[in-house]
Structures are given as structure tokens and as C-alpha cells.
Amino acid sequence: MPTAPTDLGWHFDNSYARLPEGLFSRVGPTPVKEPGLVLFNTELAEQLGLRTEGIDPAAIAQVLAGNALPVGSEPIAQAYAGHQFGHFTMLGDGRAVLLGEQLAPDGKRYDIQLKGSGTTLYSRRGDGRATLRAMLREYLMSEAMHHLGIPTSRSLAVVRTGQPVMRERPEQGAVLTRVAASHIRVGTFEYARHFLNLKELHALMDHTIQRHHPEAADAENPALELLRSMMRGQIALIVHWMRVGFIHGVMNTDNMGLACETFDYGPCAIMNAYDPATKFSSIDTGGRYAFGNQPAIAHWNLSVLAGALLPMIHDNEDQAVALAQAVLDEFPALFRAAHLRMACAKIGITEPQAGDAALVQDLYNGMHATGADHTNTFAALQLEDPSGTAPFNDDQLIHWHARWRERINAAPDGLQAARRLMQRTNPVVIPRNHVVEQVLDAATVQNDLAPLQAFLAVLRRPYTDAAVPDTYRLPPPTGDVGYRTFCGT
Ligand code: AMP
Ligand code: MG
């Protein structure tokens, strides 16, 4: 494949492609018929050190559709396995290629991956392609998460391919440029443990430690410290999800990253009415990945990671298991403490005290019982007098509110400080499911990108109250009844 004639300022390294060959296969993107730039993230481009001002969008589209390679790219598809709904499977990048790692002016290294870029060794029966609607959805959700202050993969561009892809009916094809700290997954470790030798597994671990958990390098037991550091990072991430009501939807081990970023935006959604049992994914019939199950699943996924790390934790398997188990057993208490701190911040409490866990739980119980909107409950709590506003117009929550005021008034800086903390912690606007679908309809059915662009502009400032129209702030009158999300489309 030719190198693109226009250099956008790529500064690639390809450290993953220097790892043992068993971890990937060399393959480039498959060119498409008629690339056309649909969305481009100028702010992210700048952060990556790309020069795009004054450059013909067609030249950008050529590269980000996979029709020409950026300077310095050594494209590969990564091999991985994973537990999907609890079952071990061989997977791998079946419709994505890693172009390389951009060394950005901020000193960080970013994977630049094309998703929907054609078949690879790991495609099985898939066509290697993605629909425009699904790639726009990932762009929208990942950018919304980023601006909510949550670690996540990001989206640099969506390029249409000019080629239809066959799903239930023919749909427009597209390629997403995904930007991530890396695409190393728990499933990558499972793959190396099952299909490669110890030397290769070790190389993967060293690479991962250096990239994402450097403090583990100097630990007495680096593998064990990697597990501990990953546990801390995942707890922090999932507490963020629970802060905004995010449901990942498919927390298979191949979708849990060692960089501790949110990634794989297939069936995710943000909850409106508070209910821990909320799930939207069409294939998650048992609710394995429901909102309130996310901590337990993260714990389970970490135990799978621990299993893959065992031979590097200790030569003696029994001792390795005991050491790993002791780390994993810290999960529930660490999670509870982190979650309590977050939930207290949502109601304006900086330092949790005895009794605050019950205060928080009573609020959640009241929200659940009244079907309160998760986001708008915490917005209402910031009002001078919320007694006329749901859910604080309900007897149960009127009583709770009086208790809360007492608690806040007793704190050193009182209500003013509480309000400031609540403002930073509680978004006023989230990507509401019905709005997401409306703007995607406009973009894909009516070819009108304006509603999507307008929504993205609002989602860039989710903590700013200033005049966000009600259309973005209110849940639909009928709630999310019947709302379904889908995996890889
Ligand atoms: P996901 O549901 O996105 O986590 O994907 C699960 C697995 O299916 C991964 O190995 C993907 O690469 C693969 N996959 C998903 N969609 C396609 C497709 N259209 N063509 C080939 N492989 C795919
Ligand atoms: Mg995946």
C-alpha cells in the first residue's frame, strides 16, 4: 500500500509490532471505494500533534479510510482471546488494524487504530466492516465520556467508505479512527497464556507494565503489582461509570483494557431512571452486565487476568494462587470505599463520615422506589428549594432531604462548598438514549449531520448549566421502555 503523499505530522513508533510475532499478524487496511470525511475531531488532532489546517479533507479521508498509509506506519492486527459472557473464545482484531503509536507533543503514546478497515486473520465469518451508524454512535459516546472526565478511548474521525455493508439490510459503511492509550486487553493476556509460551507472555507483561503501570516495574513482584495496579485503575473507572449512570453493556474480558480506559462502545448506554438492574443490550438476556453488576463483573474479569499472570507471580502454582487471591480479596472493600467517596461527592460531602453510607443508600433506595431520573435528581439537589421538583416532592425523599440539609449544615463550609462540589461531580447533560438515536437517524437516514454536531457541542460542556435546552436534559416522557442496544454492527 502506498504511503500518503500528504503528511499530517505523524510521529509513529511501533513498539507493539516489535513484540513477539505470535501476538499479532501483519496486515494493512483494505482500501475502500469512495472515502469521504464525515466527522473530524480537530481538538484531538491538535492534541496528537497533527497538522490539519488548510489540508484538503479528501487527503485526510484517504488516510483515515485506509486507502493510503501514514508515514511510519507498520500496520498490524492484534491477537487476543477473551471470556464472552463467561465463555473462553479465541478472538483478535477481526475488523480493525493498528496503524501505529503516535508520539504526541504531550509526551504520551497513543494507539491509532482504524476500525471497520477490512478483514484480517481473525475475522472468522465477519466482513471486517462497520456501519456508519455504529461508528457515529461510538464517536458520540466516547467523546461524551471524555468530556464527562472519564478515562476512555477517543475518536479522531469517521470516514464513509462509499460501500454498503450487509447487516439485516444494506447499510452505509464507515471507518472509525480510534485513539487509545493502548488496545491491550485482559483477553490479550489470556491469549498469550493459552496459545504462546512463557517468554512471550513475559514480553507482553513487561511491555504493559512499562506503558501503563510503570510503578510495578520496581516492585518485588511485578506481576502481582500489575494485578494490584490494574485493580485500582478498574475500580476508579467503574466508580466513574456509576457516577454518571453509564452501562458498558458488554464487559467481556476482551473489552477490559490494561490502560484502564473505557473502550468498546458497542451496546453501551447511559441510564435515565435509576435502577441497578438496568440493561439495554439485546444479547444480555440474563443481565450479567446490568448497571449494578458492573463492580462484580470487574472483579471477575480481574480474577481472569490473575489466572493469566500466575506463572509470573510465583513458580509454585499454589503459592501463586494464594498471592493473587490475597490481592483480589481486597477488591470489595476498596470498591466500597471508592464508591462511597464518589456518592458522597454527588451529594456535596467531601469527607465521608459514619452514617454517610446509610444516607447515600437511602437516597438511592428512594430514587429506585420513585423511578427518579439519575442525572436530574442530583441536579435538583442543587436547587435552593427542590421541594416542588421530582424526586424531592415525594414524602420519602422530602424526609431524606431534611436529613441531608442537617448533615450539610454541620459540615465546615456548609451549603456553599457542597454546591461547588456537586457542580463538579454531577453532569447536567448526558447523552440521553432517545436524543442519541434521533441525531443518528438524522445523520444516517436524512444525511443531516447538524443535529449530531449540535449535540456534540452540548456534550463538550456537561457540567455547565448555562442554558442547556430541555430537549437535551429531560428523559423521554415514556422513559426508556423498549430501548435496545446492539453489539458489533
Ligand atoms: P466486539 O463485540 O466488538 O467486542 O467484537 C468481538 C469480536 O468479533 C472481535 O474479535 C471483533 O474483531 C470481531 N468482529 C466484530 N464484528 C466483526 C466484523 N464485522 N467482521 C469481522 N470481525 C468482527
Ligand atoms: Mg471488543
Short mmCIF file of C-alpha atoms and ligand atoms in Angstrom, two decimals:
data_model
loop_
_atom_site.label_atom_id
_atom_site.label_comp_id
_atom_site.label_asym_id
_atom_site.label_seq_id
_atom_site.Cartn_x
_atom_site.Cartn_y
_atom_site.Cartn_z
CA MET A 1 0.00 0.00 0.00
CA PRO A 2 1.33 3.49 -0.88
CA THR A 3 2.31 5.98 1.80
CA ALA A 4 0.05 9.04 1.77
CA PRO A 5 1.55 11.95 -0.21
CA THR A 6 0.31 14.45 2.40
CA ASP A 7 1.99 14.04 5.79
CA LEU A 8 -0.31 15.27 8.55
CA GLY A 9 2.50 15.30 11.11
CA TRP A 10 2.60 11.65 12.10
CA HIS A 11 5.30 10.71 14.53
CA PHE A 12 4.88 7.00 14.78
CA ASP A 13 6.59 4.41 16.86
CA ASN A 14 5.54 0.79 16.52
CA SER A 15 6.53 -0.77 19.82
CA TYR A 16 3.76 -3.39 19.80
CA ALA A 17 4.88 -4.57 16.37
CA ARG A 18 8.32 -5.26 17.89
CA LEU A 19 6.85 -7.71 20.41
CA PRO A 20 6.96 -11.47 19.69
CA GLU A 21 5.27 -12.25 16.36
CA GLY A 22 2.69 -14.53 17.94
CA LEU A 23 0.92 -11.54 19.46
CA PHE A 24 -0.24 -10.08 16.13
CA SER A 25 -0.25 -10.51 12.40
CA ARG A 26 0.92 -8.02 9.84
CA VAL A 27 -1.94 -6.75 7.75
CA GLY A 28 -2.93 -3.40 6.30
CA PRO A 29 -6.36 -1.87 5.86
CA THR A 30 -8.32 -2.87 2.75
CA PRO A 31 -8.89 0.19 0.53
CA VAL A 32 -12.45 1.42 0.05
CA LYS A 33 -14.24 2.79 -2.96
CA GLU A 34 -15.08 6.38 -2.13
CA PRO A 35 -13.71 7.78 1.13
CA GLY A 36 -15.50 10.83 2.48
CA LEU A 37 -14.81 12.60 5.75
CA VAL A 38 -17.96 12.68 7.90
CA LEU A 39 -16.64 13.78 11.30
CA PHE A 40 -13.21 15.03 12.24
CA ASN A 41 -12.08 15.87 15.77
CA THR A 42 -9.90 18.96 15.37
CA GLU A 43 -9.25 19.33 19.08
CA LEU A 44 -7.99 15.75 19.36
CA ALA A 45 -5.94 16.12 16.18
CA GLU A 46 -4.18 19.08 17.77
CA GLN A 47 -3.55 17.13 20.96
CA LEU A 48 -1.97 14.39 18.85
CA GLY A 49 0.30 16.93 17.13
CA LEU A 50 -1.36 16.54 13.73
CA ARG A 51 -1.35 19.48 11.31
CA THR A 52 -4.65 19.52 9.51
CA GLU A 53 -5.41 23.20 8.98
CA GLY A 54 -5.63 24.03 5.31
CA ILE A 55 -5.29 20.37 4.33
CA ASP A 56 -7.81 19.05 1.81
CA PRO A 57 -10.34 16.89 3.73
CA ALA A 58 -10.12 14.40 0.87
CA ALA A 59 -6.45 13.79 1.70
CA ILE A 60 -7.33 13.19 5.36
CA ALA A 61 -10.13 10.84 4.31
CA GLN A 62 -7.73 8.82 2.11
CA VAL A 63 -5.55 8.01 5.11
CA LEU A 64 -8.32 7.53 7.67
CA ALA A 65 -10.27 5.24 5.34
CA GLY A 66 -7.19 3.08 4.94
CA ASN A 67 -6.53 3.86 1.26
CA ALA A 68 -3.04 5.20 1.97
CA LEU A 69 -0.77 4.60 4.93
CA PRO A 70 0.50 7.39 7.16
CA VAL A 71 4.27 7.91 7.15
CA GLY A 72 5.97 5.47 9.54
CA SER A 73 3.01 3.10 9.94
CA GLU A 74 3.59 -0.63 10.37
CA PRO A 75 0.00 -1.89 10.38
CA ILE A 76 -0.94 -4.98 12.38
CA ALA A 77 -3.99 -6.79 13.69
CA GLN A 78 -3.68 -7.78 17.34
CA ALA A 79 -4.39 -11.30 18.50
CA TYR A 80 -6.45 -11.80 21.64
CA ALA A 81 -8.85 -14.15 23.28
CA GLY A 82 -11.44 -13.50 25.94
CA HIS A 83 -14.29 -14.65 28.09
CA GLN A 84 -17.51 -13.63 26.40
CA PHE A 85 -20.45 -13.93 28.80
CA GLY A 86 -18.22 -16.24 30.81
CA HIS A 87 -17.06 -18.49 27.95
CA PHE A 88 -13.48 -18.63 26.70
CA THR A 89 -13.10 -17.81 22.97
CA MET A 90 -10.32 -17.03 20.52
CA LEU A 91 -10.85 -13.53 19.09
CA GLY A 92 -8.47 -10.88 17.69
CA ASP A 93 -8.88 -7.70 15.65
CA GLY A 94 -11.36 -9.01 13.13
CA ARG A 95 -12.23 -5.65 11.69
CA ALA A 96 -9.51 -3.31 12.86
CA VAL A 97 -5.86 -2.57 12.27
CA LEU A 98 -3.43 -0.71 14.46
CA LEU A 99 -1.61 1.77 12.24
CA GLY A 100 0.96 2.58 14.89
CA GLU A 101 1.53 4.60 18.04
CA GLN A 102 1.55 8.35 17.69
CA LEU A 103 4.11 10.05 19.95
CA ALA A 104 2.22 13.21 20.81
CA PRO A 105 3.53 16.61 21.94
CA ASP A 106 2.08 15.90 25.44
CA GLY A 107 4.74 13.19 25.81
CA LYS A 108 2.18 10.38 25.64
CA ARG A 109 1.86 7.49 23.22
CA TYR A 110 -1.48 6.88 21.51
CA ASP A 111 -2.61 3.87 19.51
CA ILE A 112 -4.07 4.96 16.20
CA GLN A 113 -6.46 2.25 15.10
CA LEU A 114 -8.78 2.02 12.12
CA LYS A 115 -11.99 0.18 12.96
CA GLY A 116 -14.06 -1.23 10.11
CA SER A 117 -10.98 -1.39 7.89
CA GLY A 118 -11.44 -4.84 6.31
CA THR A 119 -10.76 -8.46 7.10
CA THR A 120 -7.77 -9.89 8.96
CA LEU A 121 -6.58 -13.30 10.06
CA TYR A 122 -9.06 -13.04 12.95
CA SER A 123 -12.24 -12.13 11.05
CA ARG A 124 -13.81 -15.59 11.19
CA ARG A 125 -17.04 -15.23 9.19
CA GLY A 126 -17.21 -11.44 9.60
CA ASP A 127 -16.84 -8.97 6.74
CA GLY A 128 -14.30 -6.78 8.56
CA ARG A 129 -16.52 -3.77 8.11
CA ALA A 130 -18.62 -1.45 10.25
CA THR A 131 -21.77 0.59 9.67
CA LEU A 132 -21.80 4.37 9.56
CA ARG A 133 -24.44 4.45 12.29
CA ALA A 134 -22.42 2.30 14.72
CA MET A 135 -19.23 4.29 14.13
CA LEU A 136 -21.02 7.61 14.62
CA ARG A 137 -22.50 6.20 17.81
CA GLU A 138 -19.05 5.23 19.09
CA TYR A 139 -17.69 8.68 18.19
CA LEU A 140 -20.53 10.39 20.05
CA MET A 141 -20.44 8.18 23.16
CA SER A 142 -16.67 8.11 23.54
CA GLU A 143 -16.35 11.87 23.13
CA ALA A 144 -19.20 12.39 25.62
CA MET A 145 -17.40 10.15 28.13
CA HIS A 146 -14.15 12.03 27.63
CA HIS A 147 -15.80 15.36 28.34
CA LEU A 148 -17.52 13.85 31.39
CA GLY A 149 -13.98 13.43 32.70
CA ILE A 150 -13.89 9.64 32.36
CA PRO A 151 -10.84 7.80 31.00
CA THR A 152 -11.76 6.48 27.57
CA SER A 153 -10.62 5.67 24.08
CA ARG A 154 -11.41 8.60 21.80
CA SER A 155 -12.48 9.15 18.24
CA LEU A 156 -10.47 11.14 15.73
CA ALA A 157 -12.67 10.68 12.68
CA VAL A 158 -15.45 8.86 10.94
CA VAL A 159 -14.97 8.35 7.21
CA ARG A 160 -17.63 6.91 4.98
CA THR A 161 -16.46 4.21 2.62
CA GLY A 162 -18.96 4.60 -0.22
CA GLN A 163 -19.55 0.86 0.05
CA PRO A 164 -22.62 -0.79 1.52
CA VAL A 165 -22.29 -3.32 4.32
CA MET A 166 -24.82 -6.09 4.72
CA ARG A 167 -26.49 -6.30 8.10
CA GLU A 168 -30.21 -7.01 8.48
CA ARG A 169 -30.43 -4.80 5.42
CA PRO A 170 -27.76 -2.98 3.42
CA GLU A 171 -26.29 -0.06 5.36
CA GLN A 172 -23.67 2.60 4.69
CA GLY A 173 -20.14 1.53 5.58
CA ALA A 174 -17.66 3.62 7.56
CA VAL A 175 -14.27 3.52 9.24
CA LEU A 176 -13.67 5.00 12.69
CA THR A 177 -10.24 6.20 13.77
CA ARG A 178 -9.96 5.13 17.38
CA VAL A 179 -7.33 6.70 19.61
CA ALA A 180 -6.42 4.91 22.84
CA ALA A 181 -3.61 4.64 25.36
CA SER A 182 -3.41 1.08 24.03
CA HIS A 183 -5.62 -1.80 22.95
CA ILE A 184 -4.06 -4.32 25.33
CA ARG A 185 -6.89 -6.28 26.91
CA VAL A 186 -7.30 -8.79 29.70
CA GLY A 187 -8.03 -11.05 26.72
CA THR A 188 -4.58 -10.32 25.28
CA PHE A 189 -3.05 -11.86 28.40
CA GLU A 190 -5.44 -14.81 28.20
CA TYR A 191 -4.36 -15.35 24.59
CA ALA A 192 -0.66 -15.26 25.46
CA ARG A 193 -1.17 -17.60 28.43
CA HIS A 194 -3.12 -20.16 26.40
CA PHE A 195 -1.51 -20.07 22.99
CA LEU A 196 2.05 -18.76 23.46
CA ASN A 197 4.99 -19.64 25.69
CA LEU A 198 6.12 -18.10 28.95
CA LYS A 199 8.75 -15.94 27.27
CA GLU A 200 6.13 -14.32 25.06
CA LEU A 201 3.73 -13.85 27.97
CA HIS A 202 6.54 -12.20 29.88
CA ALA A 203 7.31 -9.87 26.99
CA LEU A 204 3.65 -8.80 26.91
CA MET A 205 3.70 -8.17 30.64
CA ASP A 206 6.90 -6.12 30.53
CA HIS A 207 5.52 -4.05 27.66
CA THR A 208 2.26 -3.45 29.53
CA ILE A 209 3.94 -2.54 32.78
CA GLN A 210 6.23 -0.07 31.08
CA ARG A 211 3.34 1.52 29.22
CA HIS A 212 0.56 1.61 31.78
CA HIS A 213 1.71 0.55 35.24
CA PRO A 214 5.36 1.70 35.44
CA GLU A 215 5.38 1.61 39.27
CA ALA A 216 5.06 -2.19 39.07
CA ALA A 217 8.44 -2.46 37.37
CA ASP A 218 10.30 -1.75 40.60
CA ALA A 219 8.07 -3.86 42.82
CA GLU A 220 9.34 -7.01 44.47
CA ASN A 221 6.76 -8.99 42.49
CA PRO A 222 5.97 -7.05 39.29
CA ALA A 223 3.22 -9.42 38.12
CA LEU A 224 1.40 -9.15 41.43
CA GLU A 225 1.84 -5.39 41.49
CA LEU A 226 0.47 -5.20 37.94
CA LEU A 227 -2.63 -7.01 39.15
CA ARG A 228 -2.98 -4.65 42.11
CA SER A 229 -2.46 -1.53 40.00
CA MET A 230 -4.93 -2.76 37.40
CA MET A 231 -7.45 -3.41 40.18
CA ARG A 232 -7.08 0.14 41.45
CA GLY A 233 -7.44 1.54 37.93
CA GLN A 234 -10.53 -0.52 37.14
CA ILE A 235 -12.17 0.41 40.42
CA ALA A 236 -11.57 4.10 39.68
CA LEU A 237 -13.00 3.64 36.19
CA ILE A 238 -16.13 1.79 37.24
CA VAL A 239 -16.82 4.26 40.02
CA HIS A 240 -16.76 6.96 37.30
CA TRP A 241 -19.25 4.92 35.25
CA MET A 242 -21.54 4.67 38.24
CA ARG A 243 -21.22 8.38 38.91
CA VAL A 244 -22.84 9.21 35.56
CA GLY A 245 -25.05 6.13 35.14
CA PHE A 246 -23.00 4.53 32.36
CA ILE A 247 -23.70 0.92 31.46
CA HIS A 248 -20.92 -0.59 29.35
CA GLY A 249 -23.15 -3.42 28.22
CA VAL A 250 -20.53 -5.98 27.21
CA MET A 251 -17.83 -6.25 29.86
CA ASN A 252 -16.28 -9.35 28.37
CA THR A 253 -12.63 -9.76 29.30
CA ASP A 254 -11.59 -8.78 25.77
CA ASN A 255 -13.27 -5.42 26.32
CA MET A 256 -11.41 -4.59 29.53
CA GLY A 257 -8.23 -2.67 28.79
CA LEU A 258 -4.97 -2.74 30.73
CA ALA A 259 -4.80 1.03 30.27
CA CYS A 260 -7.93 1.30 32.44
CA GLU A 261 -9.83 3.30 29.86
CA THR A 262 -13.43 2.75 28.82
CA PHE A 263 -13.44 1.07 25.46
CA ASP A 264 -15.51 -0.94 23.04
CA TYR A 265 -18.60 1.18 22.57
CA GLY A 266 -20.99 -1.39 21.13
CA PRO A 267 -24.09 -1.73 23.27
CA CYS A 268 -23.36 0.90 25.94
CA ALA A 269 -25.93 3.43 27.13
CA ILE A 270 -26.49 5.84 29.99
CA MET A 271 -29.36 5.13 32.34
CA ASN A 272 -32.24 7.57 32.79
CA ALA A 273 -34.42 6.27 35.66
CA TYR A 274 -32.27 4.91 38.49
CA ASP A 275 -32.47 1.14 38.75
CA PRO A 276 -29.41 -1.06 39.39
CA ALA A 277 -30.95 -3.80 37.23
CA THR A 278 -30.96 -1.57 34.14
CA LYS A 279 -29.61 -3.18 30.98
CA PHE A 280 -30.18 -2.32 27.35
CA SER A 281 -28.07 -4.80 25.39
CA SER A 282 -30.21 -7.06 23.23
CA ILE A 283 -27.99 -10.06 23.89
CA ASP A 284 -27.60 -9.59 27.65
CA THR A 285 -30.72 -11.55 28.47
CA GLY A 286 -29.56 -12.56 31.95
CA GLY A 287 -28.49 -9.05 32.96
CA ARG A 288 -24.90 -10.17 33.53
CA TYR A 289 -23.72 -6.69 32.54
CA ALA A 290 -26.54 -4.70 34.17
CA PHE A 291 -25.68 -1.35 35.78
CA GLY A 292 -25.38 -2.64 39.34
CA ASN A 293 -23.47 -5.77 38.35
CA GLN A 294 -20.53 -3.87 36.89
CA PRO A 295 -18.34 -3.95 40.01
CA ALA A 296 -18.81 -7.70 40.48
CA ILE A 297 -18.02 -8.33 36.81
CA ALA A 298 -14.90 -6.19 37.00
CA HIS A 299 -13.82 -8.29 39.98
CA TRP A 300 -14.49 -11.47 38.00
CA ASN A 301 -12.54 -10.16 35.00
CA LEU A 302 -9.60 -9.31 37.26
CA SER A 303 -9.58 -12.88 38.51
CA VAL A 304 -9.24 -13.98 34.88
CA LEU A 305 -6.29 -11.61 34.49
CA ALA A 306 -4.80 -13.05 37.66
CA GLY A 307 -5.14 -16.54 36.17
CA ALA A 308 -3.15 -15.49 33.12
CA LEU A 309 -0.45 -13.88 35.29
CA LEU A 310 0.00 -16.87 37.65
CA PRO A 311 3.23 -18.31 36.19
CA MET A 312 4.85 -14.90 36.56
CA ILE A 313 3.58 -14.38 40.10
CA HIS A 314 5.30 -17.46 41.51
CA ASP A 315 6.96 -20.66 40.20
CA ASN A 316 4.89 -22.68 42.59
CA GLU A 317 1.29 -22.63 41.40
CA ASP A 318 -0.30 -22.97 44.85
CA GLN A 319 1.72 -20.05 46.14
CA ALA A 320 0.92 -18.02 43.03
CA VAL A 321 -2.80 -18.64 43.57
CA ALA A 322 -2.59 -17.68 47.23
CA LEU A 323 -0.76 -14.45 46.43
CA ALA A 324 -3.19 -13.49 43.67
CA GLN A 325 -6.20 -14.38 45.80
CA ALA A 326 -5.00 -12.12 48.59
CA VAL A 327 -4.88 -9.19 46.15
CA LEU A 328 -8.28 -10.00 44.64
CA ASP A 329 -9.82 -10.26 48.10
CA GLU A 330 -9.08 -6.57 48.62
CA PHE A 331 -11.49 -5.65 45.81
CA PRO A 332 -14.81 -5.41 47.71
CA ALA A 333 -13.53 -3.10 50.46
CA LEU A 334 -11.56 -0.92 48.04
CA PHE A 335 -14.57 -0.64 45.77
CA ARG A 336 -16.94 0.20 48.61
CA ALA A 337 -14.67 2.98 49.86
CA ALA A 338 -14.18 4.48 46.40
CA HIS A 339 -17.88 4.26 45.61
CA LEU A 340 -18.84 5.87 48.91
CA ARG A 341 -16.45 8.74 48.30
CA MET A 342 -17.95 9.29 44.85
CA ALA A 343 -21.56 9.04 46.04
CA CYS A 344 -20.82 11.45 48.90
CA ALA A 345 -19.33 13.92 46.42
CA LYS A 346 -22.56 13.68 44.41
CA ILE A 347 -24.45 14.99 47.44
CA GLY A 348 -21.81 17.57 48.35
CA ILE A 349 -19.92 15.73 51.09
CA THR A 350 -16.14 15.96 50.82
CA GLU A 351 -15.14 13.70 53.69
CA PRO A 352 -17.41 10.69 54.31
CA GLN A 353 -18.24 10.09 57.99
CA ALA A 354 -20.02 7.40 59.93
CA GLY A 355 -23.66 7.41 58.85
CA ASP A 356 -22.96 8.74 55.35
CA ALA A 357 -23.08 5.29 53.74
CA ALA A 358 -26.65 4.93 55.06
CA LEU A 359 -27.55 8.45 53.94
CA VAL A 360 -26.36 7.69 50.42
CA GLN A 361 -28.06 4.30 50.32
CA ASP A 362 -31.36 5.76 51.47
CA LEU A 363 -31.24 8.27 48.63
CA TYR A 364 -30.55 5.51 46.07
CA ASN A 365 -33.37 3.43 47.56
CA GLY A 366 -35.74 6.38 47.33
CA MET A 367 -34.71 7.08 43.74
CA HIS A 368 -35.25 3.46 42.83
CA ALA A 369 -38.66 3.34 44.53
CA THR A 370 -39.86 6.51 42.80
CA GLY A 371 -38.27 5.83 39.39
CA ALA A 372 -36.30 9.06 39.70
CA ASP A 373 -34.08 10.22 36.87
CA HIS A 374 -30.48 9.57 37.90
CA THR A 375 -28.95 12.70 36.38
CA ASN A 376 -31.74 15.11 37.21
CA THR A 377 -32.03 14.00 40.84
CA PHE A 378 -28.57 15.35 41.56
CA ALA A 379 -29.31 18.50 39.57
CA ALA A 380 -32.46 19.05 41.64
CA LEU A 381 -30.47 18.64 44.84
CA GLN A 382 -28.52 21.76 43.91
CA LEU A 383 -31.67 23.92 43.81
CA GLU A 384 -32.36 26.43 46.59
CA ASP A 385 -35.71 24.76 47.26
CA PRO A 386 -36.23 21.45 45.47
CA SER A 387 -39.46 20.62 47.31
CA GLY A 388 -41.52 21.15 44.16
CA THR A 389 -39.14 19.16 41.94
CA ALA A 390 -39.01 15.39 41.45
CA PRO A 391 -37.98 13.29 43.24
CA PHE A 392 -37.85 15.65 46.24
CA ASN A 393 -41.61 16.20 46.09
CA ASP A 394 -42.16 12.63 47.30
CA ASP A 395 -42.74 12.03 51.04
CA GLN A 396 -39.88 9.55 51.34
CA LEU A 397 -37.44 11.97 49.74
CA ILE A 398 -38.77 15.09 51.47
CA HIS A 399 -37.74 13.42 54.70
CA TRP A 400 -34.38 12.41 53.23
CA HIS A 401 -33.77 15.98 52.08
CA ALA A 402 -34.23 17.33 55.61
CA ARG A 403 -31.68 14.82 56.92
CA TRP A 404 -29.28 15.78 54.17
CA ARG A 405 -29.60 19.51 54.92
CA GLU A 406 -28.79 18.83 58.54
CA ARG A 407 -25.69 16.88 57.54
CA ILE A 408 -24.53 19.58 55.13
CA ASN A 409 -25.13 22.42 57.58
CA ALA A 410 -22.98 20.60 60.11
CA ALA A 411 -20.04 20.42 57.66
CA PRO A 412 -17.33 23.10 57.96
CA ASP A 413 -18.14 25.05 54.79
CA GLY A 414 -21.86 24.27 54.67
CA LEU A 415 -24.09 24.55 51.68
CA GLN A 416 -21.88 26.76 49.52
CA ALA A 417 -19.00 24.30 49.46
CA ALA A 418 -21.42 21.43 48.99
CA ARG A 419 -22.91 23.12 45.93
CA ARG A 420 -19.50 23.68 44.37
CA LEU A 421 -18.57 20.03 44.87
CA MET A 422 -21.91 18.84 43.49
CA GLN A 423 -21.50 21.03 40.42
CA ARG A 424 -18.14 19.48 39.57
CA THR A 425 -19.39 15.94 40.22
CA ASN A 426 -22.84 15.87 38.64
CA PRO A 427 -23.28 16.45 34.93
CA VAL A 428 -26.35 18.44 33.89
CA VAL A 429 -26.37 16.82 30.48
CA ILE A 430 -25.61 13.26 29.38
CA PRO A 431 -26.12 11.54 26.04
CA ARG A 432 -29.76 10.59 26.56
CA ASN A 433 -30.63 7.48 24.58
CA HIS A 434 -33.55 8.97 22.69
CA VAL A 435 -31.51 12.00 21.64
CA VAL A 436 -28.61 9.77 20.58
CA GLU A 437 -30.95 7.81 18.33
CA GLN A 438 -32.59 10.97 16.95
CA VAL A 439 -29.30 12.53 15.90
CA LEU A 440 -28.07 9.23 14.44
CA ASP A 441 -31.31 8.93 12.44
CA ALA A 442 -30.80 12.43 11.08
CA ALA A 443 -27.18 11.66 10.17
CA THR A 444 -27.75 8.30 8.51
CA VAL A 445 -31.29 8.45 7.14
CA GLN A 446 -31.64 12.14 6.25
CA ASN A 447 -27.92 12.75 5.66
CA ASP A 448 -28.15 15.70 8.04
CA LEU A 449 -25.18 16.00 10.39
CA ALA A 450 -26.29 19.25 12.00
CA PRO A 451 -28.23 17.70 14.93
CA LEU A 452 -25.28 15.40 15.72
CA GLN A 453 -22.85 18.32 15.61
CA ALA A 454 -25.11 20.41 17.84
CA PHE A 455 -25.43 17.57 20.35
CA LEU A 456 -21.66 17.04 20.38
CA ALA A 457 -21.19 20.75 21.12
CA VAL A 458 -23.51 20.48 24.16
CA LEU A 459 -21.82 17.29 25.38
CA ARG A 460 -18.45 19.02 25.37
CA ARG A 461 -19.53 21.02 28.43
CA PRO A 462 -21.59 18.63 30.53
CA TYR A 463 -21.02 20.39 33.86
CA THR A 464 -22.05 23.83 32.68
CA ASP A 465 -25.64 24.70 33.45
CA ALA A 466 -25.79 27.73 31.18
CA ALA A 467 -28.89 27.38 29.06
CA VAL A 468 -28.78 23.74 28.05
CA PRO A 469 -32.15 23.30 26.30
CA ASP A 470 -34.67 20.98 27.96
CA THR A 471 -34.70 18.79 24.85
CA TYR A 472 -31.25 17.57 25.91
CA ARG A 473 -31.92 17.50 29.64
CA LEU A 474 -35.21 15.70 30.00
CA PRO A 475 -35.75 11.96 29.72
CA PRO A 476 -38.40 10.94 27.18
CA PRO A 477 -41.96 11.01 28.61
CA THR A 478 -42.26 7.23 28.38
CA GLY A 479 -38.80 6.57 29.83
CA ASP A 480 -36.54 4.03 28.12
CA VAL A 481 -39.23 1.39 27.72
CA GLY A 482 -38.20 -0.99 24.98
CA TYR A 483 -34.84 0.70 24.29
CA ARG A 484 -32.33 -1.84 22.97
CA THR A 485 -28.68 -1.60 22.03
CA PHE A 486 -26.59 -3.87 19.82
CA CYS A 487 -23.02 -5.19 19.75
CA GLY A 488 -20.81 -5.12 16.71
CA THR A 489 -22.83 -3.62 13.92
P1 AMP B 1 -16.88 -6.93 19.85
O1 AMP B 1 -18.28 -7.41 20.00
O2 AMP B 1 -16.78 -5.63 19.11
O3 AMP B 1 -16.12 -6.92 21.14
O4 AMP B 1 -16.17 -7.98 18.88
C1 AMP B 1 -15.98 -9.32 19.20
C2 AMP B 1 -15.11 -9.98 18.15
O5 AMP B 1 -15.79 -10.04 16.88
C3 AMP B 1 -13.80 -9.29 17.87
O6 AMP B 1 -12.83 -10.28 17.61
C4 AMP B 1 -14.09 -8.48 16.65
O7 AMP B 1 -12.93 -8.17 15.91
C5 AMP B 1 -14.99 -9.43 15.88
N1 AMP B 1 -15.88 -8.74 14.93
C6 AMP B 1 -16.94 -7.95 15.22
N2 AMP B 1 -17.53 -7.51 14.09
C7 AMP B 1 -16.83 -8.00 13.05
C8 AMP B 1 -16.94 -7.92 11.62
N3 AMP B 1 -17.89 -7.21 11.04
N4 AMP B 1 -16.03 -8.59 10.89
C9 AMP B 1 -15.06 -9.32 11.46
N5 AMP B 1 -14.90 -9.45 12.79
C10 AMP B 1 -15.77 -8.81 13.58
MG MG B 2 -14.48 -5.95 21.60
#
